[in-house]
PDB file of C-alpha atoms in Angstrom:
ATOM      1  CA  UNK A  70       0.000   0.000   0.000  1.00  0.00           C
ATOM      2  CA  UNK A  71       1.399   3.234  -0.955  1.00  0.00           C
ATOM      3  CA  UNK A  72       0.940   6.294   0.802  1.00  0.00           C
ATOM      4  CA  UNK A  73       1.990  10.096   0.968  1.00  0.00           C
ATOM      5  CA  UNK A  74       3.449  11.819   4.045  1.00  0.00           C
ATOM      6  CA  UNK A  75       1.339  14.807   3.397  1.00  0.00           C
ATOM      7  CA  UNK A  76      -1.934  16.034   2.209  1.00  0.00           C
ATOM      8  CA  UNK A  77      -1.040  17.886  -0.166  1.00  0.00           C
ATOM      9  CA  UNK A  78       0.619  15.767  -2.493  1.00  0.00           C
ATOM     10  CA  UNK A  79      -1.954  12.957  -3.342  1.00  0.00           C
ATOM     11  CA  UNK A  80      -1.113   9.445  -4.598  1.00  0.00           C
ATOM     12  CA  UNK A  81      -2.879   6.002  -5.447  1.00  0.00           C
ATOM     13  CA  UNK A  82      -2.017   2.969  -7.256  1.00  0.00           C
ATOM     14  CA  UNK A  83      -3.589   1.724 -10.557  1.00  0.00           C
ATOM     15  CA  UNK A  84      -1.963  -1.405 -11.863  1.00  0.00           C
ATOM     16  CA  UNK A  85       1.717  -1.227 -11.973  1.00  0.00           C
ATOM     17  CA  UNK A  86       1.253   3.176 -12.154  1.00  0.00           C
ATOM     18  CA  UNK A  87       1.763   5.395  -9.153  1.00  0.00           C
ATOM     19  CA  UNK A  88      -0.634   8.068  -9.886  1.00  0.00           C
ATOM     20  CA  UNK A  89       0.460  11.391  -7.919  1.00  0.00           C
ATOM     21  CA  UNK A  90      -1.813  14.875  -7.799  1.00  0.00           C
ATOM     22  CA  UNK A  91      -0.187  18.126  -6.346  1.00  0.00           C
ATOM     23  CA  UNK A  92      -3.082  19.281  -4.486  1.00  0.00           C
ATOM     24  CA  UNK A  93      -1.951  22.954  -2.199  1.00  0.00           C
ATOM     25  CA  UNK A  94      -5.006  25.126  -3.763  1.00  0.00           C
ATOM     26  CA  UNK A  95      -5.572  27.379  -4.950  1.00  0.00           C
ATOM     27  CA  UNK A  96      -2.022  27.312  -7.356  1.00  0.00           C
ATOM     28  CA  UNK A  97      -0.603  23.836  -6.251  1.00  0.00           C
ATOM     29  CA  UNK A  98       2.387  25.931  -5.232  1.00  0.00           C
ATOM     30  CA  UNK A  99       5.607  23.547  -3.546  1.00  0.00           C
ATOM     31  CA  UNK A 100       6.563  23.837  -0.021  1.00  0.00           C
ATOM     32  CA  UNK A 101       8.379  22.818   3.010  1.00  0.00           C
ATOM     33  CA  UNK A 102       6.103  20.094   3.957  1.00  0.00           C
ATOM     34  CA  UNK A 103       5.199  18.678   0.233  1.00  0.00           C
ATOM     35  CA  UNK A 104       9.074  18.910  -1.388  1.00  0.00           C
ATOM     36  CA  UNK A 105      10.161  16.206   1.483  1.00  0.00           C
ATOM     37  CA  UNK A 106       6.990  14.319   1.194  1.00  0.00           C
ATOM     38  CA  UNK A 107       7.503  14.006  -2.879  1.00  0.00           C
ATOM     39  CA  UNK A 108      11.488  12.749  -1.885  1.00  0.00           C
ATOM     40  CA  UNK A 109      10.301  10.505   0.359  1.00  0.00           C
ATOM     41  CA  UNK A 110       7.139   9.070  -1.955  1.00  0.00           C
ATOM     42  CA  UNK A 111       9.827   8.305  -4.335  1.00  0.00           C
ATOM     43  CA  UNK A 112      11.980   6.447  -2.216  1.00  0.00           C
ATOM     44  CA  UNK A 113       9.293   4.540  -1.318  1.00  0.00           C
ATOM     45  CA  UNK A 114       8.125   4.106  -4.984  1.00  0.00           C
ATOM     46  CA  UNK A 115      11.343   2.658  -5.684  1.00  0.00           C
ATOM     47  CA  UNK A 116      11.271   0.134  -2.897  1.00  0.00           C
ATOM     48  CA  UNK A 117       7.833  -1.161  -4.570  1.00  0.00           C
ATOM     49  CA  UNK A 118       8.880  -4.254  -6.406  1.00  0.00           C
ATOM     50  CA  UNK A 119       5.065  -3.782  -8.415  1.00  0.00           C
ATOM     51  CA  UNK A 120       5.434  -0.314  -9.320  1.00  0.00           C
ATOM     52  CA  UNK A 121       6.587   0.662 -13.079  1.00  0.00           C
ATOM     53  CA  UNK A 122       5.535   3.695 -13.681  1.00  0.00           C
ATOM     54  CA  UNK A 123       4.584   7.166 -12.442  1.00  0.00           C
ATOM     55  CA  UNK A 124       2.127   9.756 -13.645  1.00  0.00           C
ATOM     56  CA  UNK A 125       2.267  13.271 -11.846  1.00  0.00           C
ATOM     57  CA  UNK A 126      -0.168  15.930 -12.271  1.00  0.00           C
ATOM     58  CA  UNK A 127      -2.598  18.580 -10.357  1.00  0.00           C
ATOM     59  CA  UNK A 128      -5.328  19.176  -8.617  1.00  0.00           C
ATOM     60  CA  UNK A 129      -8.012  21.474 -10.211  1.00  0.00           C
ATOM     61  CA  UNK A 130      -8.713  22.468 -13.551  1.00  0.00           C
ATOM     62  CA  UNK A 131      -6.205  25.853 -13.632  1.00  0.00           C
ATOM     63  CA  UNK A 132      -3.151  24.764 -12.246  1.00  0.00           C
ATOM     64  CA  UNK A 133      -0.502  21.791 -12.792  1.00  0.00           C
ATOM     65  CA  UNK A 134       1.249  23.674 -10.616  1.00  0.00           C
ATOM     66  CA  UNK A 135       2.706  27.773 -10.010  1.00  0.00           C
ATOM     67  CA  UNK A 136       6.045  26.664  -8.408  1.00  0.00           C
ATOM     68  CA  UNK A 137       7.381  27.717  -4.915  1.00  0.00           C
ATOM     69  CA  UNK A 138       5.243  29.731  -2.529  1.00  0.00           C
ATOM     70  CA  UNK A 139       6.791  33.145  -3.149  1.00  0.00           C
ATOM     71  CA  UNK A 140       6.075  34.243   0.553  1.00  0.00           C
ATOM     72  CA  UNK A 141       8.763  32.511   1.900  1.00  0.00           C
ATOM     73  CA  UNK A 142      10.931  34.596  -0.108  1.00  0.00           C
ATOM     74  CA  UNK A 143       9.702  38.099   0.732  1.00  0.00           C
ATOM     75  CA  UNK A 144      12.233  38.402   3.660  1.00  0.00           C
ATOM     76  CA  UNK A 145      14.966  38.417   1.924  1.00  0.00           C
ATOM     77  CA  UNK A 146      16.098  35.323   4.452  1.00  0.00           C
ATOM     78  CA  UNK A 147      19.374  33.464   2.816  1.00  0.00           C
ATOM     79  CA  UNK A 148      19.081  30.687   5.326  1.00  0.00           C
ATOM     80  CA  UNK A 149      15.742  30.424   4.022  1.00  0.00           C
ATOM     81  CA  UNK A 150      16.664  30.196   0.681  1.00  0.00           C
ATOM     82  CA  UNK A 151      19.257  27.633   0.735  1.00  0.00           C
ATOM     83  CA  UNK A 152      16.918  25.090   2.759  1.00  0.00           C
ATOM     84  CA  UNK A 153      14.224  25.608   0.097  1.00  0.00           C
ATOM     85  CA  UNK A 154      16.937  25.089  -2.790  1.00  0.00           C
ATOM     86  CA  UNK A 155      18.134  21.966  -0.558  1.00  0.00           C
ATOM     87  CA  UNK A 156      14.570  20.726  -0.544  1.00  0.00           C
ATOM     88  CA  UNK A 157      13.959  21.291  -4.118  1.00  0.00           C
ATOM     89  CA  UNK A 158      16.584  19.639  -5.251  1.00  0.00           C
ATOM     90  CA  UNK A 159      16.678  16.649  -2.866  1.00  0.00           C
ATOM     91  CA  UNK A 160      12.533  16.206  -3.980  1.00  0.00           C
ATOM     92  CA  UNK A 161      13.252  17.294  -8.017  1.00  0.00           C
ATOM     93  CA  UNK A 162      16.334  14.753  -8.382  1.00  0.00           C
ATOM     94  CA  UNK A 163      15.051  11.994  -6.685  1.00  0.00           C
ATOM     95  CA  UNK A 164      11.942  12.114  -9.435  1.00  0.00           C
ATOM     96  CA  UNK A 165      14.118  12.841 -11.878  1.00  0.00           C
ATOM     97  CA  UNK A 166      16.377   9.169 -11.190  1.00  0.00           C
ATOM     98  CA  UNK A 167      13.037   7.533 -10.208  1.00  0.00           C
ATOM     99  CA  UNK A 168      13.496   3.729 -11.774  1.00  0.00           C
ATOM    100  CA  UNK A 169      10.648   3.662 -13.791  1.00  0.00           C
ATOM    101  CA  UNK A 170       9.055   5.963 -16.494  1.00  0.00           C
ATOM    102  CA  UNK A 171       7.977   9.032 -14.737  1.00  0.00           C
ATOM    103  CA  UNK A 172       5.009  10.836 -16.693  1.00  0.00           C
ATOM    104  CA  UNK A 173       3.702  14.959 -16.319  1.00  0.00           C
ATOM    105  CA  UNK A 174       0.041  15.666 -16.995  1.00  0.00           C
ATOM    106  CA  UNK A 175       0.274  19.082 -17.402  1.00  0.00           C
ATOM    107  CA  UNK A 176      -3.801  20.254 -16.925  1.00  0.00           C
ATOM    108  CA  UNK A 177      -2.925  23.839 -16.422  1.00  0.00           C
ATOM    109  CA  UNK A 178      -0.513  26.269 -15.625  1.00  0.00           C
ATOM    110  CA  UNK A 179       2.998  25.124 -15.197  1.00  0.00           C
ATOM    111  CA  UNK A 180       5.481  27.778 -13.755  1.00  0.00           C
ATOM    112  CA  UNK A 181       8.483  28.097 -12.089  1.00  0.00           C
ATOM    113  CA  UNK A 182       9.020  25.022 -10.311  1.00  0.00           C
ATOM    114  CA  UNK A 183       5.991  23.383 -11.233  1.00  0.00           C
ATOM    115  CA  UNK A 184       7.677  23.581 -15.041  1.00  0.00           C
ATOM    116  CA  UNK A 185      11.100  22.510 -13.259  1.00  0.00           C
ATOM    117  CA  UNK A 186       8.889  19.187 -11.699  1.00  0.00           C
ATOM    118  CA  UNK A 187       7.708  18.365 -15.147  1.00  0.00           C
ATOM    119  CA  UNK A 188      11.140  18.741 -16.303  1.00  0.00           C
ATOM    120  CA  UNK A 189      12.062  16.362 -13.778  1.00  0.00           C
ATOM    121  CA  UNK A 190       9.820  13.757 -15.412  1.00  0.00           C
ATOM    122  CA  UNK A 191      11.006  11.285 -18.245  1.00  0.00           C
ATOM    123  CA  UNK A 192       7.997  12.872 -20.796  1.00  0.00           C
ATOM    124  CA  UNK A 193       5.722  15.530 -20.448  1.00  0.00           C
ATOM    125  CA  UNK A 194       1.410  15.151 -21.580  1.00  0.00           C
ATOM    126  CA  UNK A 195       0.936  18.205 -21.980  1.00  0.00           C
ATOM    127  CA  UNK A 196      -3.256  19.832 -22.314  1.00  0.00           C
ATOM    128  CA  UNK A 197      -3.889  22.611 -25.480  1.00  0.00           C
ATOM    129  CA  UNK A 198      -4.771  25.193 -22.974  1.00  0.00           C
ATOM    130  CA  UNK A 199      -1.669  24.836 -20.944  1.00  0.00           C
ATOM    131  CA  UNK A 200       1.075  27.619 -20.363  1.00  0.00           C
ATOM    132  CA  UNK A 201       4.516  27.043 -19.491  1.00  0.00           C
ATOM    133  CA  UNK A 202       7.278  29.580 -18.163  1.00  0.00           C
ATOM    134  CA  UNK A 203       9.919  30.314 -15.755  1.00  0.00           C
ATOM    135  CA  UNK A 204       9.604  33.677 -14.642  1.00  0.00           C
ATOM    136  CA  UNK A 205      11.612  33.800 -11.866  1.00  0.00           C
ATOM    137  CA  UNK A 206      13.915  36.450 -12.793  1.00  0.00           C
ATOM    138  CA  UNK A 207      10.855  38.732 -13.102  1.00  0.00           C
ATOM    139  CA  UNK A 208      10.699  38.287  -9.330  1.00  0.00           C
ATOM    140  CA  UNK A 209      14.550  38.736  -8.786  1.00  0.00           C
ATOM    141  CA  UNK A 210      14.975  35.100  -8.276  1.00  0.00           C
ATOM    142  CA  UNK A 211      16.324  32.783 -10.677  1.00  0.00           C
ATOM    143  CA  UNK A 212      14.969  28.796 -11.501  1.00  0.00           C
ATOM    144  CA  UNK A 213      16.808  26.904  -8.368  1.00  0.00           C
ATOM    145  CA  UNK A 214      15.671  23.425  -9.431  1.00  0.00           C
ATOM    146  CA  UNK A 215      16.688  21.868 -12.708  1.00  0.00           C
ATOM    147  CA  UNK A 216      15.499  25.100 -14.532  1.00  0.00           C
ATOM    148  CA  UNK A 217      18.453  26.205 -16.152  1.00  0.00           C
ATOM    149  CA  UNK A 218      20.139  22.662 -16.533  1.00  0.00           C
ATOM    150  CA  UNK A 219      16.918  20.540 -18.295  1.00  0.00           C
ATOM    151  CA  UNK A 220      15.147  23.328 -19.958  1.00  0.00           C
ATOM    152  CA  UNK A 221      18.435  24.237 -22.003  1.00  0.00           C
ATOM    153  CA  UNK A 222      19.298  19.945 -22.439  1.00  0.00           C
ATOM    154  CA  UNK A 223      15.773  19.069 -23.674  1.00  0.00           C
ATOM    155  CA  UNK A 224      14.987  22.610 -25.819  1.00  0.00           C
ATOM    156  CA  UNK A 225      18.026  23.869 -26.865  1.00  0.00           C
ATOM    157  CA  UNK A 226      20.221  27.389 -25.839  1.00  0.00           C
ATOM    158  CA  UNK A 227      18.493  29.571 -27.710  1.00  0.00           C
ATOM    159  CA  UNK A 228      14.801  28.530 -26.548  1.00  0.00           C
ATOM    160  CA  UNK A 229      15.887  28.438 -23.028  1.00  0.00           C
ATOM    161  CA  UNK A 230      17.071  31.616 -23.302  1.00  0.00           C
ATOM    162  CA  UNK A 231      13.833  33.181 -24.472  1.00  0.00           C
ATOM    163  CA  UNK A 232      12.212  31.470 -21.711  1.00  0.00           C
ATOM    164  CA  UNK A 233      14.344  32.111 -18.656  1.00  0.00           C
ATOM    165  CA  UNK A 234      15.754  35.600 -19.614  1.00  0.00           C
ATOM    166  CA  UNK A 235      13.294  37.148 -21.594  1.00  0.00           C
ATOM    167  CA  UNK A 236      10.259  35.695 -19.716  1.00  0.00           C
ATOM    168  CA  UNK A 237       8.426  34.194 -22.454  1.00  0.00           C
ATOM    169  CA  UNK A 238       5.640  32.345 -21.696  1.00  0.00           C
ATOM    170  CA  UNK A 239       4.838  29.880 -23.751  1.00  0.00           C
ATOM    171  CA  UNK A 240       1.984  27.768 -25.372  1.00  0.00           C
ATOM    172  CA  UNK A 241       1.532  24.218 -25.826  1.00  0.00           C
ATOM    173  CA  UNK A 242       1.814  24.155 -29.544  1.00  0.00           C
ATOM    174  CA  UNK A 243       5.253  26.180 -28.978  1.00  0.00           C
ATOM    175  CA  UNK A 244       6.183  23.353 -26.358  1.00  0.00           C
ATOM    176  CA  UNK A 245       5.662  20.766 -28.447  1.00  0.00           C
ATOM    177  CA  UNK A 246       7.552  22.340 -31.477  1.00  0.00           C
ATOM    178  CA  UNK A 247      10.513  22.728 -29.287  1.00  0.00           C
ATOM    179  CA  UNK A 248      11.181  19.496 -27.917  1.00  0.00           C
ATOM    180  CA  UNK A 249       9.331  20.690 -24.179  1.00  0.00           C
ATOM    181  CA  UNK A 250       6.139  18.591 -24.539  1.00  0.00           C
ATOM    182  CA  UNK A 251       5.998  14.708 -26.277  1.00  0.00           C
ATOM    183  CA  UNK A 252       2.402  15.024 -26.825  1.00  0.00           C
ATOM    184  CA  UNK A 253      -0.584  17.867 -26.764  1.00  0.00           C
ATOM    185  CA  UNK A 254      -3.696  16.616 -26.151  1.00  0.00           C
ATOM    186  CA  UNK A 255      -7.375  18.340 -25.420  1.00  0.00           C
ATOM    187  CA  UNK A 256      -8.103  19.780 -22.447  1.00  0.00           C
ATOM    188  CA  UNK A 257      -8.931  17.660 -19.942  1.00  0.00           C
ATOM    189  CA  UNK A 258      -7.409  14.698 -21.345  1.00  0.00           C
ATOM    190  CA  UNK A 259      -4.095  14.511 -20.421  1.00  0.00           C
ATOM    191  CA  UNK A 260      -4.142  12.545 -17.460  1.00  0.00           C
ATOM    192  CA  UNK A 261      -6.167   9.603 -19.295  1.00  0.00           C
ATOM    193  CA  UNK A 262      -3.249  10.333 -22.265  1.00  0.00           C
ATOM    194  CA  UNK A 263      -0.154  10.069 -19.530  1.00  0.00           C
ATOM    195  CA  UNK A 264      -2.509   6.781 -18.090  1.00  0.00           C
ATOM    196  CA  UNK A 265      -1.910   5.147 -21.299  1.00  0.00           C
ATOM    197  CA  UNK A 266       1.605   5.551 -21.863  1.00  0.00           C
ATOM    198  CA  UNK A 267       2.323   4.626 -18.587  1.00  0.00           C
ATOM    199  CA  UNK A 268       0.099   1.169 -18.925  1.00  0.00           C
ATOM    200  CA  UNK A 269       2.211   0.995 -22.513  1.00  0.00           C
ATOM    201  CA  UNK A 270       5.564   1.353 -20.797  1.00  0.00           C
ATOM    202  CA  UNK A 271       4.603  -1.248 -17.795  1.00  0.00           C
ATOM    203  CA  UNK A 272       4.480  -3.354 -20.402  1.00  0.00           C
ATOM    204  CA  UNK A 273       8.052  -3.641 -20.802  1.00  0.00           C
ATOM    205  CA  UNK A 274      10.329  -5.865 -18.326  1.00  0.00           C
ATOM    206  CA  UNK A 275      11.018  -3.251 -15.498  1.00  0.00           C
ATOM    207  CA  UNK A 276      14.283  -4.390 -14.881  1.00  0.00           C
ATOM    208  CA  UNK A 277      15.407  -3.260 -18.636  1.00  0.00           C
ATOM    209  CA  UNK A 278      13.641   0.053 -18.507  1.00  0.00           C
ATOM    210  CA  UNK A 279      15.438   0.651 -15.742  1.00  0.00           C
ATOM    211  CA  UNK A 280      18.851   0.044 -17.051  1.00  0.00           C
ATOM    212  CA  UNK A 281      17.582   1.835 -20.574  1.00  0.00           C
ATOM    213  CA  UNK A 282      16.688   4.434 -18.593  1.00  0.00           C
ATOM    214  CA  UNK A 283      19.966   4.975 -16.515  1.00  0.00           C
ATOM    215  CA  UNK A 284      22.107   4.856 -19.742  1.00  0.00           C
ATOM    216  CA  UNK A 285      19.638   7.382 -21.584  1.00  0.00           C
ATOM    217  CA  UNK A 286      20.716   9.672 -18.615  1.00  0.00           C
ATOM    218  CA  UNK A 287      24.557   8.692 -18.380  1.00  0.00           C
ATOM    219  CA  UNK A 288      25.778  11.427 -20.506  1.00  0.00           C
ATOM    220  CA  UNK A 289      23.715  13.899 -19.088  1.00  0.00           C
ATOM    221  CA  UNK A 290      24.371  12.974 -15.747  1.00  0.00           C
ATOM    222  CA  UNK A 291      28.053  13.757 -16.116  1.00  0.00           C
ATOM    223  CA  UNK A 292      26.977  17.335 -17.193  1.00  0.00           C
ATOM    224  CA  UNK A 293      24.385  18.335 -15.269  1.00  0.00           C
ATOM    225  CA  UNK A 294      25.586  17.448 -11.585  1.00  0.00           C
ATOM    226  CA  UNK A 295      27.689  20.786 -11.388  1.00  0.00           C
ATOM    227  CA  UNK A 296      25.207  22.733 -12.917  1.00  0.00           C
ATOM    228  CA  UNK A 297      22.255  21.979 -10.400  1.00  0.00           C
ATOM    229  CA  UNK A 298      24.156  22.777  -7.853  1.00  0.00           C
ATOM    230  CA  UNK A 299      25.598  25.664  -8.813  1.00  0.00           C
ATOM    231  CA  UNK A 300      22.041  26.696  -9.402  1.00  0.00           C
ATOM    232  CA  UNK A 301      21.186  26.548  -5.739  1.00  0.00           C
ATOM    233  CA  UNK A 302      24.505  28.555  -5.194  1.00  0.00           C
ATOM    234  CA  UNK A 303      23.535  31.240  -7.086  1.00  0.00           C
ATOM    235  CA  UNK A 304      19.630  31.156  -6.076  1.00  0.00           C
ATOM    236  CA  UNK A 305      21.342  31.638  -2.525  1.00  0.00           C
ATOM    237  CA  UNK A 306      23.754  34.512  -3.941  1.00  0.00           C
ATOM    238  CA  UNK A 307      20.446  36.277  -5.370  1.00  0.00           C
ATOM    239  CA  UNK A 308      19.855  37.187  -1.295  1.00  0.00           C
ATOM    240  CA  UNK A 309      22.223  39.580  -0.624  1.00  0.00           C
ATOM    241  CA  UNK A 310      20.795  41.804  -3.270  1.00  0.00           C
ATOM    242  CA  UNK A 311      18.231  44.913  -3.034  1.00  0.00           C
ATOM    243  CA  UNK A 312      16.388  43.281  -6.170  1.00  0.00           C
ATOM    244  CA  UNK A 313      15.684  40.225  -4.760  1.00  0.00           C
ATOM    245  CA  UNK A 314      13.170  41.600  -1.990  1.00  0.00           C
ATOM    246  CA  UNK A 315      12.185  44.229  -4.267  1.00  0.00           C
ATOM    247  CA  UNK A 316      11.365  41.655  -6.891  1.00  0.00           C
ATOM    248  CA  UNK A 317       9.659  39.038  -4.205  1.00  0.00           C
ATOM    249  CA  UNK A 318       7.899  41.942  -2.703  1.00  0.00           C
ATOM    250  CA  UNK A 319       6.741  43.816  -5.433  1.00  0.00           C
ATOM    251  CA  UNK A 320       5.079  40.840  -7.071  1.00  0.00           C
ATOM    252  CA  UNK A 321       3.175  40.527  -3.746  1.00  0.00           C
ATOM    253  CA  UNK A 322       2.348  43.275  -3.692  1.00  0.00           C
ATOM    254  CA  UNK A 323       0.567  43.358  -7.531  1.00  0.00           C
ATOM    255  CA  UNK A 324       2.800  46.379  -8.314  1.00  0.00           C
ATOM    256  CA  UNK A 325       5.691  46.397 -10.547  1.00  0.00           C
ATOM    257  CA  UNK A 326       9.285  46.351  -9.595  1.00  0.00           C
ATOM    258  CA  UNK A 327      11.590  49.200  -9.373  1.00  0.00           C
ATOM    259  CA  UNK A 328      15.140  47.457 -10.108  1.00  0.00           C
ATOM    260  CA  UNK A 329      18.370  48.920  -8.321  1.00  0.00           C
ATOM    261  CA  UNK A 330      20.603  46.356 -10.271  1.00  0.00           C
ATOM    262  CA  UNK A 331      21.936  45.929  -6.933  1.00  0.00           C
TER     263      UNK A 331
END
């Protein structure tokens, strides 16, 4: 019997799937009590000699999920910072070297980290209505959990780029185009879509997706280990600046920022 540490990350079993829901309305935003409880799920997912697959998606109709709960930030707290970076990365990389095939149904809105969770996953389901982004440098803040690293691996320099620097928010006709999304299906669908696959990929002998599966990531592995954690360096760095708070603050605050560039 599986089971979730938390309310607000949902999960039951159908078959050989894990099925997961982010549920924190109203945005499905990631905290300090539902990053551990997604590590530890995991864990416990891989222990699970009858589970082959993993679908994650979210509560709701609007949101897959906004990301972190920007209140923590407002303070301006480093200490506060690097524990959420810790927990976001502990949580993000332990779905990310899950065993099995790990599926997003994006239903909504995915932003910030709830784009960096879905990044996390092996293949992203993604719903015609959805939007993707990582704003977080509108905020002053910068993406602290595979954001930088994935985003640029699966969609290329340039796209990442757009996304991450210039804020673009994107559709999911764009993320398909660009490599972000496998599949676009109607809205509503795309947990019954990510169902599928995930009954398709059980399948397959679980030992040898596993083993597929860790030498699809080999390569990347070697790259990418710096780079996440140099991410949660500079997320922490971001702290001792003015534009941070302002950033944090001002968004808030529904107001727009007023950037010091220090």
């Amino acid at each position: 019997m599986i089971s979730s540490n938390s309310p607000k990350l949902l999960v039951e079993q159908r078959g050989n799937t894990a099925l997961v829901t982010i549920n924190n309305p109203a945005a499905n935003t990631w905290d300090t009590e539902s990053l551990p409880a997604l590590r530890d799920l995991i864990a416990d997912l891989n222990a699970q000699s009858d589970i082959y697959a993993l679908v994650l998606t979210g509560a709701g109709e609007k949101f897959f999920s906004a990301g972190a709960d920007l209140k923590l930030f407002a303070d301006g707290d480093p200490e506060t910072a690097g524990s959420m970076g810790r927990l976001f990365g502990e949580a993000f990389e332990a779905l990310a070297d899950f065993r099995g095939v790990s599926i997003a149904a994006v239903n909504g809105f995915a932003m910030g980290g709830g784009l960096e969770v879905a990044l996390a996953c092996d293949i992203r389901v993604v719903e015609s209505q959805a939007k993707l982004a990582l704003p977080e440098a509108r905020v002053g803040l910068l993406p602290c959990a595979g954001g930088t690293q994935r985003l640029a691996q699966l969609v290329g320099e340039g796209w990442a780029k757009r996304m991450i620097l210039c804020n673009e928010r994107i559709n999911a006709a764009t993320a398909e185009r660009i490599g972000l999304a496998e599949e676009v299906v109607e809205t509503g669908t795309a947990l019954e879509h990510a169902l599928a696959l995930a009954s398709q990929a059980a399948q397959q002998s679980p030992s040898a997706v596993a083993r597929c599966k860790r030498l699809i990531h080999s390569a990347r592995d070697k790259a990418i280990g710096d780079g996440l954690a140099a991410e949660r360096d500079l997320f922490v760095e971001l702290f001792s600046t003015q534009d941070q708070r302002e950033g944090v603050n001002a968004f808030l605050e529904k107001r727009e920022p007023e950037w010091k560039n220090a």
